[in-house]
Short mmCIF file of C-alpha atoms in Angstrom, two decimals:
data_model
loop_
_atom_site.label_atom_id
_atom_site.label_comp_id
_atom_site.label_asym_id
_atom_site.label_seq_id
_atom_site.Cartn_x
_atom_site.Cartn_y
_atom_site.Cartn_z
CA MET C 1 0.00 0.00 0.00
CA SER C 2 1.59 3.23 -1.13
CA LEU C 3 1.42 6.48 0.75
CA PRO C 4 -0.64 9.30 -0.75
CA SER C 5 0.97 11.33 -3.44
CA GLN C 6 2.99 14.28 -2.27
CA PRO C 7 1.07 17.46 -1.59
CA GLY C 8 1.09 20.45 -3.85
CA ALA C 9 3.04 23.62 -3.27
CA PRO C 10 0.43 25.39 -1.09
CA ASP C 11 0.17 22.35 1.21
CA LEU C 12 3.93 22.02 1.37
CA ARG C 13 4.28 25.72 2.23
CA ALA C 14 1.78 25.32 5.04
CA ARG C 15 3.48 22.21 6.42
CA VAL C 16 6.93 23.78 6.36
CA LEU C 17 5.60 26.93 8.03
CA ARG C 18 3.86 24.91 10.75
CA GLY C 19 7.06 22.92 11.19
CA LEU C 20 9.16 26.04 11.65
CA VAL C 21 6.66 27.39 14.18
CA TRP C 22 6.70 24.14 16.15
CA VAL C 23 10.47 23.93 15.96
CA GLY C 24 10.87 27.51 17.13
CA ALA C 25 8.44 27.16 20.02
CA SER C 26 9.66 23.76 21.19
CA GLN C 27 13.35 24.57 20.88
CA VAL C 28 13.10 27.68 23.01
CA GLY C 29 11.66 25.63 25.85
CA LEU C 30 13.89 22.62 25.20
CA GLN C 31 17.15 24.55 25.07
CA LEU C 32 16.28 26.51 28.19
CA MET C 33 15.51 23.25 29.98
CA ARG C 34 18.70 21.59 28.73
CA ALA C 35 20.78 24.60 29.72
CA VAL C 36 19.33 24.57 33.24
CA VAL C 37 19.91 20.82 33.56
CA ALA C 38 23.46 20.99 32.19
CA ILE C 39 24.39 23.87 34.50
CA ALA C 40 22.79 22.19 37.53
CA VAL C 41 24.56 18.89 36.90
CA ALA C 42 27.90 20.62 36.20
CA ARG C 43 27.66 22.50 39.50
CA LEU C 44 26.89 19.29 41.40
CA LEU C 45 29.67 17.17 39.87
CA THR C 46 33.44 17.43 40.05
CA PRO C 47 35.50 17.70 36.83
CA ALA C 48 36.67 14.09 37.34
CA GLU C 49 33.08 12.79 37.67
CA TYR C 50 31.96 14.79 34.66
CA GLY C 51 34.94 13.51 32.68
CA LEU C 52 34.23 9.88 33.61
CA ALA C 53 30.66 10.22 32.33
CA ALA C 54 31.96 11.92 29.17
CA LEU C 55 34.18 8.89 28.50
CA ALA C 56 31.14 6.63 28.60
CA LEU C 57 29.08 8.99 26.45
CA VAL C 58 31.75 8.81 23.73
CA PHE C 59 30.89 5.11 23.38
CA SER C 60 27.14 5.57 23.77
CA SER C 61 26.90 8.08 20.96
CA LEU C 62 27.33 5.15 18.61
CA VAL C 63 23.57 4.87 19.11
CA LEU C 64 23.22 7.77 16.68
CA VAL C 65 25.18 5.76 14.10
CA PHE C 66 23.48 2.40 14.37
CA SER C 67 20.04 3.12 15.86
CA ASP C 68 18.33 2.61 12.51
CA LEU C 69 21.25 1.85 10.15
CA ALA C 70 20.22 5.05 8.31
CA LEU C 71 17.15 3.22 7.01
CA GLY C 72 15.06 6.13 8.28
CA ALA C 73 16.81 8.42 5.81
CA ALA C 74 15.96 5.96 3.03
CA LEU C 75 12.30 5.96 4.09
CA LEU C 76 12.35 9.75 4.03
CA GLN C 77 13.96 10.06 0.59
CA ARG C 78 11.75 7.55 -1.24
CA LYS C 79 9.05 9.12 -3.41
CA THR C 80 6.64 6.24 -2.69
CA LEU C 81 6.61 3.86 0.26
CA THR C 82 4.81 0.56 0.80
CA GLU C 83 3.79 -1.21 4.00
CA LEU C 84 6.38 -3.86 3.13
CA ASP C 85 9.10 -1.16 3.10
CA ARG C 86 8.04 0.21 6.47
CA SER C 87 7.80 -3.15 8.24
CA THR C 88 11.05 -4.37 6.71
CA ALA C 89 12.83 -1.24 7.93
CA PHE C 90 11.40 -1.72 11.43
CA TRP C 91 12.53 -5.34 11.80
CA VAL C 92 16.00 -4.66 10.44
CA THR C 93 16.34 -1.68 12.78
CA THR C 94 15.12 -3.66 15.80
CA ALA C 95 17.49 -6.55 15.06
CA SER C 96 20.41 -4.12 14.84
CA GLY C 97 19.37 -2.56 18.17
CA VAL C 98 19.41 -5.94 19.90
CA LEU C 99 22.75 -6.83 18.32
CA PHE C 100 24.47 -3.62 19.34
CA THR C 101 23.06 -3.76 22.86
CA VAL C 102 24.59 -7.21 23.33
CA LEU C 103 27.86 -6.10 21.76
CA GLY C 104 27.93 -2.96 23.90
CA ILE C 105 27.59 -4.91 27.12
CA ALA C 106 30.18 -7.47 26.00
CA LEU C 107 32.69 -4.80 24.97
CA SER C 108 32.20 -2.52 27.99
CA GLY C 109 35.09 -4.16 29.84
CA PRO C 110 37.64 -3.99 26.99
CA VAL C 111 36.63 -0.40 26.16
CA ALA C 112 37.06 0.65 29.81
CA SER C 113 40.49 -1.02 29.80
CA LEU C 114 41.39 0.89 26.64
CA TYR C 115 40.52 4.10 28.44
CA GLY C 116 42.53 2.99 31.46
CA GLU C 117 39.41 3.69 33.58
CA PRO C 118 37.87 0.48 35.03
CA ASP C 119 35.17 2.59 36.72
CA ALA C 120 33.76 3.31 33.25
CA GLN C 121 32.77 -0.36 32.64
CA PRO C 122 29.38 -0.39 34.42
CA LEU C 123 28.54 3.01 32.93
CA LEU C 124 29.24 1.69 29.43
CA ALA C 125 27.18 -1.43 30.05
CA ALA C 126 24.21 0.60 31.30
CA LEU C 127 24.32 2.92 28.31
CA SER C 128 24.22 -0.04 25.92
CA VAL C 129 20.50 -0.49 26.55
CA THR C 130 19.91 2.77 24.66
CA PHE C 131 20.74 0.93 21.42
CA ILE C 132 17.59 -1.19 21.60
CA GLY C 133 15.61 1.60 23.26
CA SER C 134 16.34 4.00 20.42
CA ALA C 135 15.91 1.37 17.67
CA LEU C 136 12.39 0.46 18.80
CA GLY C 137 11.09 3.94 18.09
CA ALA C 138 13.31 5.00 15.19
CA THR C 139 11.05 3.86 12.34
CA GLN C 140 7.92 5.47 13.79
CA GLN C 141 9.75 8.73 14.38
CA MET C 142 11.00 8.83 10.80
CA LEU C 143 7.51 8.09 9.46
CA MET C 144 6.19 11.02 11.49
CA LEU C 145 8.90 13.18 9.96
CA ARG C 146 8.08 11.92 6.45
CA ASP C 147 4.44 12.90 7.05
CA MET C 148 5.75 16.26 8.31
CA ASP C 149 3.96 15.71 11.62
CA PHE C 150 6.28 18.19 13.31
CA LYS C 151 4.16 18.57 16.43
CA ARG C 152 4.82 14.99 17.49
CA VAL C 153 8.37 15.00 16.12
CA GLU C 154 9.22 17.91 18.42
CA VAL C 155 7.05 17.35 21.49
CA LEU C 156 7.74 13.67 22.20
CA PRO C 157 11.57 13.92 22.38
CA MET C 158 11.15 17.11 24.41
CA LEU C 159 9.08 15.26 27.00
CA GLY C 160 11.65 12.48 27.06
CA ALA C 161 14.46 14.99 27.57
CA LEU C 162 12.47 16.66 30.35
CA ALA C 163 12.06 13.34 32.16
CA GLY C 164 15.73 12.52 31.71
CA GLY C 165 16.82 15.97 32.86
CA ALA C 166 14.71 15.79 36.01
CA GLY C 167 16.12 12.37 36.80
CA GLY C 168 19.69 13.49 36.13
CA VAL C 169 19.50 16.52 38.43
CA ALA C 170 17.82 14.49 41.19
CA LEU C 171 20.51 11.81 40.98
CA ALA C 172 23.33 14.37 40.95
CA ALA C 173 21.87 16.05 44.01
CA THR C 174 21.86 12.72 45.88
CA GLY C 175 25.54 12.14 45.16
CA ALA C 176 25.22 9.69 42.25
CA GLY C 177 28.26 11.24 40.53
CA ALA C 178 28.84 10.15 36.93
CA TRP C 179 25.77 7.87 37.11
CA ALA C 180 23.56 10.98 37.10
CA ILE C 181 24.53 11.79 33.50
CA ILE C 182 24.38 8.14 32.38
CA LEU C 183 20.92 7.47 33.77
CA GLN C 184 19.73 10.81 32.41
CA GLN C 185 20.44 9.45 28.92
CA VAL C 186 18.76 6.10 29.61
CA ILE C 187 15.63 7.73 31.01
CA ALA C 188 15.35 10.18 28.11
CA VAL C 189 15.59 7.46 25.45
CA SER C 190 13.19 5.11 27.27
CA VAL C 191 10.51 7.74 27.85
CA THR C 192 10.78 9.08 24.28
CA THR C 193 10.37 5.60 22.77
CA ALA C 194 7.41 4.81 25.03
CA LEU C 195 5.70 8.06 24.01
CA VAL C 196 6.39 7.43 20.33
CA TRP C 197 4.67 4.03 20.53
CA THR C 198 1.75 5.61 22.37
CA ARG C 199 1.25 8.42 19.87
CA SER C 200 2.22 6.83 16.55
CA PRO C 201 -0.73 5.45 14.54
CA TRP C 202 1.51 3.00 12.67
CA ARG C 203 2.33 -0.48 13.95
CA PRO C 204 4.78 -2.90 12.31
CA ARG C 205 3.41 -6.04 10.69
CA LEU C 206 4.99 -9.46 10.45
CA LEU C 207 6.25 -8.67 6.96
CA PHE C 208 9.78 -8.77 5.59
CA SER C 209 11.21 -8.44 2.10
CA ARG C 210 14.80 -9.10 1.15
CA GLU C 211 14.33 -7.05 -1.99
CA SER C 212 13.02 -4.09 0.01
CA ALA C 213 15.85 -4.45 2.52
CA ARG C 214 18.45 -4.48 -0.27
CA ASP C 215 16.89 -1.40 -1.86
CA LEU C 216 16.76 0.56 1.39
CA ILE C 217 20.25 -0.51 2.46
CA GLY C 218 21.60 0.34 -0.99
CA PHE C 219 20.67 3.96 -0.33
CA SER C 220 21.58 4.03 3.38
CA ARG C 221 24.95 2.24 3.35
CA TYR C 222 26.91 5.37 2.51
CA LEU C 223 24.98 7.27 5.17
CA VAL C 224 25.92 4.64 7.76
CA GLY C 225 29.53 5.15 6.74
CA HIS C 226 29.05 8.91 7.00
CA ARG C 227 27.54 8.55 10.48
CA LEU C 228 30.39 6.31 11.64
CA LEU C 229 32.96 8.78 10.36
CA TYR C 230 31.03 11.62 11.99
CA TYR C 231 31.08 9.68 15.25
CA LEU C 232 34.87 9.34 15.02
CA GLN C 233 35.14 13.04 14.23
CA VAL C 234 33.03 14.37 17.10
CA ASN C 235 34.36 11.91 19.67
CA GLY C 236 37.98 11.56 18.59
CA ASP C 237 39.03 14.68 20.48
CA ARG C 238 37.43 13.50 23.72
CA PHE C 239 38.85 10.01 23.42
CA ILE C 240 42.38 11.33 22.85
CA ILE C 241 42.08 13.80 25.74
CA GLY C 242 40.67 11.16 28.09
CA ARG C 243 43.34 8.64 27.10
CA PHE C 244 46.37 10.93 27.31
CA LEU C 245 45.39 13.83 29.60
CA GLY C 246 42.98 12.16 32.07
CA THR C 247 39.36 12.54 33.14
CA ALA C 248 39.80 15.94 34.83
CA ALA C 249 41.16 17.47 31.60
CA LEU C 250 38.38 15.77 29.66
CA GLY C 251 35.83 17.23 32.05
CA VAL C 252 37.12 20.75 31.30
CA TYR C 253 37.02 20.13 27.55
CA ALA C 254 33.60 18.43 27.68
CA VAL C 255 32.04 21.35 29.55
CA ALA C 256 33.41 23.78 26.96
CA TYR C 257 32.27 21.50 24.13
CA ASN C 258 28.78 21.19 25.59
CA THR C 259 28.62 24.96 26.10
CA MET C 260 29.58 25.85 22.51
CA LEU C 261 29.02 23.02 20.03
CA VAL C 262 26.05 21.13 21.45
CA PRO C 263 23.74 24.19 21.57
CA ALA C 264 24.77 25.10 18.01
CA SER C 265 23.85 21.61 16.81
CA LYS C 266 20.56 21.75 18.72
CA ILE C 267 19.58 24.86 16.80
CA GLY C 268 20.53 23.44 13.42
CA GLY C 269 19.19 19.95 14.05
CA PRO C 270 15.49 20.87 14.38
CA ILE C 271 15.69 23.05 11.28
CA GLN C 272 17.12 20.03 9.49
CA ARG C 273 14.10 18.00 10.61
CA VAL C 274 11.80 20.55 9.01
CA MET C 275 13.72 21.12 5.79
CA SER C 276 14.93 17.56 5.13
CA PRO C 277 11.50 16.15 4.17
CA ALA C 278 10.78 19.34 2.21
CA PHE C 279 14.03 18.97 0.28
CA CYS C 280 13.23 15.32 -0.43
CA ARG C 281 9.84 16.27 -1.86
CA LEU C 282 11.54 18.89 -4.05
CA GLN C 283 14.44 16.62 -5.04
CA ASP C 284 13.79 17.13 -8.76
CA GLU C 285 13.61 20.94 -8.45
CA PRO C 286 17.11 22.09 -7.42
CA GLU C 287 16.42 25.78 -8.04
CA ARG C 288 13.69 25.78 -5.37
CA ILE C 289 15.96 23.93 -2.94
CA ALA C 290 18.70 26.52 -3.57
CA ALA C 291 16.30 29.38 -2.79
CA ALA C 292 15.25 27.76 0.48
CA TRP C 293 18.87 26.91 1.35
CA ALA C 294 20.00 30.53 1.12
CA ARG C 295 17.10 31.93 3.13
CA VAL C 296 17.05 29.31 5.88
CA THR C 297 20.83 29.54 6.26
CA ARG C 298 20.54 33.31 6.70
CA LEU C 299 17.91 32.84 9.41
CA LEU C 300 20.08 30.21 11.11
CA ALA C 301 23.12 32.49 10.98
CA THR C 302 21.10 35.36 12.44
CA VAL C 303 20.68 33.35 15.64
CA THR C 304 23.85 31.28 15.95
CA VAL C 305 26.56 33.70 14.81
CA PRO C 306 25.87 36.50 17.34
CA ALA C 307 25.17 34.04 20.16
CA LEU C 308 28.46 32.18 19.76
CA ALA C 309 30.51 35.24 18.86
CA GLY C 310 29.16 37.14 21.84
CA LEU C 311 30.04 34.29 24.17
CA VAL C 312 33.68 34.63 23.08
CA VAL C 313 33.71 38.14 24.54
CA VAL C 314 31.87 37.37 27.80
CA ALA C 315 33.33 33.89 28.43
CA PRO C 316 35.67 35.09 31.25
CA ASP C 317 32.54 36.16 33.16
CA PHE C 318 30.09 33.55 31.85
CA VAL C 319 32.07 30.47 32.89
CA PRO C 320 32.69 31.31 36.58
CA VAL C 321 29.29 32.96 37.09
CA VAL C 322 27.15 30.31 35.39
CA LEU C 323 29.20 27.11 35.66
CA GLY C 324 31.24 27.80 38.77
CA ASP C 325 34.82 28.71 39.62
CA GLN C 326 35.94 25.08 39.29
CA TRP C 327 35.57 25.38 35.52
CA ALA C 328 37.82 28.45 35.06
CA ALA C 329 40.24 26.41 32.93
CA ALA C 330 37.47 25.99 30.34
CA VAL C 331 37.40 29.72 29.41
CA PRO C 332 39.96 29.65 26.56
CA VAL C 333 38.53 26.37 25.24
CA VAL C 334 35.03 27.90 25.13
CA GLN C 335 36.36 30.90 23.21
CA ILE C 336 38.18 28.79 20.62
CA LEU C 337 35.36 26.30 20.08
CA ALA C 338 32.94 29.17 19.43
CA TRP C 339 34.43 29.55 15.94
CA VAL C 340 34.04 25.81 15.35
CA GLY C 341 30.41 26.06 16.41
CA ILE C 342 29.71 28.91 14.00
CA ILE C 343 31.15 27.07 11.00
CA GLN C 344 29.46 23.78 11.83
CA ALA C 345 26.06 25.38 12.45
CA LEU C 346 26.11 26.98 9.01
CA GLN C 347 26.85 23.63 7.34
CA SER C 348 23.85 21.91 8.91
CA LEU C 349 21.66 21.79 5.79
CA ASN C 350 24.33 20.58 3.37
CA VAL C 351 24.00 16.87 4.11
CA ASP C 352 20.22 17.05 3.69
CA ILE C 353 20.65 18.74 0.31
CA LEU C 354 23.09 16.09 -0.87
CA MET C 355 20.82 13.32 0.44
CA ALA C 356 17.77 14.76 -1.32
CA ARG C 357 19.76 14.91 -4.55
CA ASP C 358 20.84 11.25 -4.04
CA ARG C 359 24.51 12.14 -3.50
CA THR C 360 25.11 9.78 -0.56
CA ARG C 361 28.45 8.65 -2.02
CA THR C 362 29.60 12.27 -2.06
CA ILE C 363 28.57 12.61 1.60
CA PHE C 364 30.62 9.55 2.52
CA ARG C 365 33.73 10.63 0.62
CA PHE C 366 33.71 14.10 2.12
CA SER C 367 33.22 12.65 5.61
CA LEU C 368 36.22 10.39 5.08
CA VAL C 369 38.45 13.35 4.25
CA LEU C 370 37.01 15.54 7.03
CA THR C 371 37.35 12.90 9.74
CA THR C 372 40.91 12.03 8.73
CA CYS C 373 41.96 15.69 8.90
CA HIS C 374 40.27 16.21 12.28
CA LEU C 375 41.85 13.12 13.85
CA ILE C 376 45.30 14.16 12.64
CA ALA C 377 44.68 17.63 14.07
CA PHE C 378 43.60 16.20 17.45
CA ALA C 379 46.69 13.97 17.64
CA ILE C 380 48.91 16.98 16.99
CA GLY C 381 47.04 19.37 19.27
CA VAL C 382 47.02 17.10 22.35
CA GLN C 383 50.74 17.83 22.76
CA TRP C 384 49.68 21.25 24.09
CA GLY C 385 46.81 20.09 26.30
CA VAL C 386 43.10 20.78 25.90
CA VAL C 387 43.72 24.25 24.50
CA GLY C 388 45.96 22.71 21.85
CA VAL C 389 43.22 20.26 20.85
CA ALA C 390 40.70 23.11 20.59
CA VAL C 391 43.04 25.19 18.41
CA ALA C 392 43.76 22.21 16.16
CA TYR C 393 40.01 21.56 15.84
CA ALA C 394 39.39 25.18 14.85
CA VAL C 395 42.13 25.13 12.21
CA SER C 396 41.02 21.87 10.58
CA THR C 397 37.37 22.99 10.67
CA THR C 398 38.18 26.29 8.97
CA LEU C 399 40.17 24.62 6.20
CA ILE C 400 37.94 21.62 5.43
CA GLU C 401 34.29 22.10 6.49
CA PRO C 402 33.46 24.84 3.94
CA VAL C 403 34.21 22.37 1.13
CA GLN C 404 30.87 20.76 1.96
CA THR C 405 29.14 24.00 1.02
CA VAL C 406 30.80 23.86 -2.40
CA LEU C 407 29.61 20.26 -2.86
CA ALA C 408 26.04 21.19 -1.93
CA ALA C 409 26.07 24.14 -4.32
CA ARG C 410 27.41 21.92 -7.10
CA ALA C 411 24.65 19.37 -6.49
CA LEU C 412 22.10 22.18 -6.94
CA GLY C 413 23.83 23.66 -9.98
CA VAL C 414 24.44 27.06 -8.35
CA SER C 415 27.49 29.02 -7.24
CA ALA C 416 28.71 28.71 -3.65
CA MET C 417 28.55 32.52 -3.55
CA VAL C 418 24.79 32.11 -3.07
CA PHE C 419 25.64 30.78 0.39
CA VAL C 420 28.33 33.39 1.10
CA ARG C 421 26.09 36.32 0.14
CA SER C 422 23.27 34.98 2.32
CA VAL C 423 25.36 35.20 5.53
CA ALA C 424 27.87 37.99 4.86
CA SER C 425 25.71 40.77 6.32
CA VAL C 426 24.98 38.70 9.42
CA PHE C 427 28.71 38.41 10.12
CA GLN C 428 29.10 42.17 9.71
CA ALA C 429 26.35 42.82 12.27
CA ALA C 430 27.79 40.25 14.70
CA LEU C 431 31.28 41.71 14.42
CA GLY C 432 29.98 45.17 15.21
CA MET C 433 28.13 43.78 18.22
CA CYS C 434 31.29 42.08 19.51
CA VAL C 435 33.25 45.34 19.31
CA ILE C 436 30.56 47.17 21.29
CA VAL C 437 30.29 44.42 23.95
CA PHE C 438 34.08 44.20 24.29
CA ALA C 439 34.35 47.96 24.85
CA THR C 440 31.50 47.79 27.37
CA ARG C 441 33.15 44.95 29.31
CA VAL C 442 36.51 46.76 29.44
CA ALA C 443 34.80 49.89 30.79
CA LEU C 444 32.95 47.85 33.42
CA LEU C 445 36.18 46.17 34.48
CA ASP C 446 37.81 49.55 34.96
CA LEU C 447 34.86 50.61 37.12
CA GLY C 448 35.16 47.48 39.27
CA VAL C 449 31.65 46.19 38.47
CA PRO C 450 31.13 42.63 39.88
CA ALA C 451 31.18 39.72 37.42
CA VAL C 452 27.46 38.91 37.74
CA SER C 453 26.39 42.48 36.99
CA ARG C 454 29.03 42.79 34.29
CA LEU C 455 27.72 39.68 32.51
CA ALA C 456 24.10 40.86 32.70
CA ILE C 457 24.93 44.34 31.35
CA CYS C 458 27.03 42.93 28.50
CA ILE C 459 24.20 40.58 27.48
CA VAL C 460 21.69 43.43 27.37
CA VAL C 461 24.08 45.71 25.47
CA GLY C 462 24.87 42.90 23.05
CA ALA C 463 21.22 42.11 22.36
CA LEU C 464 20.27 45.76 21.77
CA SER C 465 23.30 46.57 19.63
CA TYR C 466 22.89 43.45 17.52
CA ALA C 467 19.19 44.14 16.95
CA ALA C 468 20.06 47.63 15.68
CA LEU C 469 22.93 46.43 13.51
CA CYS C 470 20.86 43.54 12.17
CA ALA C 471 18.04 45.91 11.19
CA TRP C 472 20.63 47.96 9.29
CA ARG C 473 22.75 45.23 7.69
CA VAL C 474 20.22 42.36 7.40
CA PRO C 475 16.81 43.95 6.78
CA GLU C 476 15.71 40.78 4.93
CA VAL C 477 15.36 38.96 8.25
CA ALA C 478 12.87 41.48 9.64
CA ALA C 479 10.92 41.32 6.36
CA GLU C 480 10.76 37.53 6.52
CA VAL C 481 9.61 37.49 10.15
CA LYS C 482 6.89 40.04 9.36
CA GLY C 483 5.84 37.93 6.38
CA VAL C 484 5.46 34.84 8.55
CA LEU C 485 3.41 36.78 11.09
CA ARG C 486 1.18 38.19 8.35
CA ARG C 487 0.51 34.70 7.02
CA ARG C 488 -0.36 33.37 10.46
CA GLY C 489 -2.65 36.34 10.90
CA GLY C 490 -4.36 35.72 7.56
CA GLY C 491 -2.56 38.48 5.68
CA ALA C 492 -0.36 38.43 2.63
CA ARG C 493 1.72 35.45 1.68
CA PRO C 494 5.17 35.52 3.32
CA LEU C 495 8.43 35.82 1.50
CA GLY C 496 10.24 33.90 4.23
CA ALA C 497 12.19 30.70 4.29
CA ALA C 498 9.10 28.58 4.54
CA ALA C 499 7.60 29.99 1.39
CA ALA C 500 10.92 29.76 -0.38
CA ALA C 501 10.90 26.04 0.15
CA ALA C 502 7.73 25.72 -1.86
CA GLU C 503 7.75 28.56 -4.40
CA SER C 504 9.45 28.35 -7.74
#
């Protein structure tokens, strides 16, 4: 039984707009909640405890690689889908979840020995259950995304994260140490999967097709390779630091990483969830994808660039005030990784464009080059401690990551300057804001203003100055926001990113 034919442009515009609204609303609450949880747990744990949990989380993030063997992406990209395809994907995904849970438990001892941290073994074993927990809900979640049911796609994981966050803070407060972070992950995955099964109208049938499995895996195999390489890339630095510099140094680096790069990915990730199915539906119309790419990237840059750039300036106050004096060593790492976060956030739509255009081999080949360069950089940088690793990461990111933008532009048949022009004015506004905030902070230091007040004043000055500079240098953003509001109010059709995704 095939799914209904894809909707027309007006329906697609409406779905994308609703998706962006849901993403915006849910992510504000979710990121505030995550920030509160992360800060609370960081204040309750020592750097060594935080670092021990970070070692285990390096291993557990393999869940993102193997949770559905990238079959969900294949379900999303297919123009038509049968019940046989859906059920086959579910059973393959579930079998892989069971397999990797068993392997995770079996390998927890050897992996802990490799780290030189025997205390990590039970943490690794406990985290292994998230393989099967995530796999059981992966197919339903991707089908919701394919149907562009963004309300459920956003709300259910948010409720799971809320449950996990509450459990993590409670456990940290009772002295659970590293277990607080581990069980936070287990609770979040378990609750999310349970809610997905409760709210999803689809149930797997006892159907399986080798032909369907071969077809789906044929598309997803390069994406699995890409995910594995991405895993090595984002965890290689933490593994090297934990192995050669110890858990306390890893704790410092992990806090900085979670402060800069994780929030950036959490902003880009939800936008990917909205635009990825839209891109797949427009896969034969590259000019419309290119228009949406430029506008959505500009909106994304408008949020991420000033936030991360501003944190570079206020990091000497932000870290001790918000995270605590025990994390003072993380200040330079936070400042360096901010640049990495900016570049990575602006690349967030490129993989989805290449996937929609059926360029999965290109994705894999680029990931191979990128991961190799990052790992070499980490191995060199560790000679100078955590700051050296951060600097090496920033250098390799600057040199290699923008190549992905060129590949995406080539797949769409447009110049990469389309991307550059879309974000250039945002960088100008953010740079002006940073100059103003830096001058303000220096003046406040000379006046002897306490760190808490200094941080608050700099944030207010930064927000006001950026708003003024953005209105001057990036007036398109204000026009797009007004267009969206007019549409929701029944007025004229917007010229924003949502409409761009569906208009020729």
